[in-house]
XYZ file of C-alpha atoms in Angstrom:
214
model
C -33.000 -22.773 -1.368
C -29.753 -22.317 1.311
C -26.610 -20.813 -0.642
C -23.614 -21.099 0.235
C -21.529 -17.884 0.503
C -18.368 -17.881 -1.350
C -15.490 -14.945 -3.067
C -13.361 -16.735 -5.739
C -9.839 -16.083 -6.738
C -9.928 -15.827 -10.616
C -6.252 -15.161 -11.297
C -4.763 -16.987 -14.194
C -7.443 -18.685 -13.948
C -9.842 -20.028 -17.358
C -13.412 -18.459 -17.812
C -15.262 -18.613 -20.396
C -17.598 -16.113 -21.892
C -20.675 -16.845 -23.600
C -22.394 -13.477 -25.954
C -21.243 -10.488 -26.600
C -23.589 -8.039 -25.254
C -23.904 -5.525 -22.640
C -24.806 -7.779 -20.172
C -21.392 -10.049 -20.847
C -19.294 -6.775 -21.276
C -20.418 -6.359 -17.414
C -19.402 -9.833 -16.697
C -16.267 -10.083 -18.548
C -15.116 -6.156 -16.841
C -15.287 -7.907 -13.813
C -13.349 -11.173 -14.994
C -10.478 -9.103 -16.362
C -10.376 -6.976 -12.999
C -10.591 -10.283 -11.170
C -7.319 -10.910 -13.174
C -9.181 -14.311 -14.920
C -8.053 -15.353 -18.688
C -11.215 -14.555 -20.511
C -12.763 -16.089 -23.711
C -15.468 -14.914 -25.127
C -17.660 -16.449 -27.849
C -20.079 -14.556 -29.824
C -20.508 -13.650 -33.446
C -20.526 -10.023 -32.306
C -19.272 -8.141 -29.103
C -19.446 -4.483 -27.808
C -16.992 -2.000 -28.365
C -15.565 -2.566 -25.281
C -14.918 -5.670 -25.654
C -13.718 -5.444 -29.115
C -11.282 -2.987 -27.710
C -10.296 -5.554 -24.661
C -9.887 -8.321 -27.408
C -7.090 -5.796 -29.811
C -5.646 -4.528 -27.147
C -4.976 -8.840 -26.356
C -7.187 -8.329 -22.722
C -9.461 -11.906 -24.188
C -9.705 -13.441 -26.618
C -12.494 -13.595 -28.696
C -14.186 -16.313 -30.980
C -15.861 -14.761 -33.347
C -19.051 -17.528 -34.020
C -21.799 -18.620 -31.952
C -20.965 -21.121 -29.539
C -20.503 -25.074 -30.276
C -19.825 -28.547 -28.237
C -16.476 -28.382 -26.851
C -15.880 -24.722 -26.681
C -15.393 -24.385 -22.992
C -11.828 -26.432 -23.421
C -10.066 -26.900 -19.856
C -11.973 -23.534 -18.504
C -13.244 -22.994 -14.545
C -15.901 -21.220 -14.750
C -18.710 -20.035 -17.508
C -20.997 -17.645 -17.926
C -23.587 -17.478 -20.306
C -24.813 -14.145 -20.956
C -27.014 -14.281 -24.187
C -30.496 -14.157 -25.087
C -30.863 -17.870 -26.828
C -32.326 -19.953 -23.967
C -31.471 -22.854 -25.969
C -28.063 -22.023 -26.124
C -27.833 -20.990 -23.006
C -29.245 -24.498 -21.444
C -26.942 -26.597 -23.936
C -23.813 -24.335 -22.765
C -24.576 -24.711 -19.134
C -25.507 -28.570 -19.409
C -21.992 -29.205 -20.893
C -20.436 -27.523 -17.912
C -22.553 -29.172 -15.552
C -21.336 -32.345 -16.766
C -17.826 -31.259 -17.096
C -17.854 -30.034 -13.257
C -17.433 -26.390 -14.635
C -19.072 -23.683 -12.814
C -21.683 -22.127 -14.301
C -23.893 -18.818 -14.247
C -26.665 -18.061 -16.469
C -27.571 -14.083 -16.588
C -31.401 -14.320 -15.321
C -31.633 -17.964 -15.068
C -30.983 -18.973 -11.769
C -31.965 -22.367 -11.952
C -29.548 -23.153 -13.806
C -26.629 -22.148 -12.334
C -24.192 -23.525 -9.870
C -23.904 -19.952 -8.315
C -24.683 -16.536 -8.777
C -23.071 -12.710 -8.848
C -24.086 -10.962 -5.831
C -24.923 -7.110 -6.123
C -21.266 -5.491 -4.584
C -19.776 -2.143 -3.462
C -15.578 -1.950 -3.727
C -13.357 -0.229 -1.404
C -10.555 -0.895 -2.263
C -10.114 -4.332 -0.746
C -12.859 -3.949 1.334
C -16.046 -6.126 -0.452
C -19.219 -5.737 0.610
C -21.649 -8.069 -1.158
C -25.437 -8.030 -1.576
C -28.009 -11.109 -2.510
C -31.600 -11.387 -2.448
C -31.511 -14.806 -3.832
C -33.112 -13.878 -7.070
C -36.132 -12.511 -5.488
C -35.650 -8.465 -5.661
C -32.986 -7.550 -7.806
C -34.875 -3.184 -6.921
C -34.041 -4.431 -2.678
C -30.270 -5.501 -3.755
C -30.147 -2.226 -5.566
C -31.120 -0.040 -2.922
C -29.010 -1.850 0.229
C -26.077 -1.346 -2.512
C -27.103 2.382 -2.445
C -26.795 2.801 0.858
C -23.976 0.740 1.526
C -22.450 3.010 -0.742
C -22.960 5.893 0.919
C -21.962 4.525 4.719
C -18.650 3.341 3.759
C -16.782 5.297 1.210
C -13.144 5.210 -0.524
C -11.985 6.155 3.334
C -12.571 2.562 4.406
C -10.184 0.710 1.781
C -7.232 3.289 2.540
C -7.729 2.374 5.866
C -7.219 -1.621 4.967
C -4.207 -0.158 2.946
C -2.619 1.553 6.284
C -3.658 -1.977 8.138
C -1.677 -3.977 5.612
C 1.032 -1.814 5.578
C 1.560 -2.073 9.140
C 0.649 -5.574 9.925
C 4.235 -7.140 10.723
C 4.673 -4.112 12.867
C 1.018 -4.821 14.226
C 2.237 -8.216 14.913
C 5.919 -7.841 16.442
C 4.267 -5.140 18.893
C 1.349 -6.791 20.058
C 1.826 -10.604 20.035
C -1.473 -12.021 21.780
C -4.453 -11.752 20.035
C -6.333 -10.241 23.007
C -4.023 -6.704 22.719
C -4.843 -7.288 18.489
C -8.218 -7.063 19.618
C -8.276 -4.002 21.485
C -6.071 -2.195 18.775
C -8.363 -2.589 16.154
C -11.429 -1.796 18.513
C -9.145 1.734 18.833
C -8.448 2.229 15.224
C -11.158 1.742 13.343
C -12.939 5.206 14.883
C -14.133 7.986 13.035
C -11.177 10.214 13.431
C -8.743 7.877 11.565
C -11.354 7.641 9.157
C -12.121 11.476 8.487
C -8.703 11.968 8.176
C -8.532 9.166 5.378
C -11.360 11.145 3.822
C -9.942 13.956 4.118
C -6.944 12.673 2.214
C -4.570 12.960 5.353
C -3.045 9.572 5.236
C 0.028 10.587 6.911
C -1.721 12.091 9.838
C -3.349 8.732 9.946
C -0.864 6.614 9.615
C 0.071 8.546 12.953
C -2.995 8.131 15.107
C -3.097 4.096 14.022
C 0.695 3.823 15.110
C -0.136 5.667 18.714
C -2.549 3.404 18.956
C -0.525 0.625 19.079
C 2.165 2.282 21.490
C -1.097 2.975 23.508
C -1.969 -0.779 23.891
C 1.478 -2.013 24.418
C 2.776 -5.451 25.029
C 0.184 -8.135 26.534
C 1.021 -11.186 27.803
């Protein structure tokens, strides 16, 4: 079945996770990193989840899932090893229009979570439709080796110079030429070596070399 790729903005969105084991911990960590308001429903949780709860980063409901626990949540992740609980929670979520993901049960999911590589604001994702986690892992490692932290630094500089770029290069043709010049090995090598000022100078030089075009 074809899937529609999408990146969700979860900042301040209510998200519920049912389960408190290692898999749930990974899912919760990603949700917290995205700025979500997380509620965890599980009688037992890992040390990390317990610490997040103690520090106020999430809300922990220390008991098994019960019907109605989702409240007004936007997204639900079921990460228990109890098939009956997962199915019941997924059914309730779907009936209420809540996006649901059930770990290791794609037939119960509205969405799946792809393997990912983050480099600052650069996000690369890989999905095999659940058919081959091993292939997804292999491709992730290859991408990690190809796209290092310098790509995230490059995006930071691009964001910093964005207004200047628009003013200096008002036409889309000129901006396209700039991007082709600016994403080069020399600038990326400077960033990889931590020479941020030199990299910024080269990007500014690329802007001035093109100049305004009609």
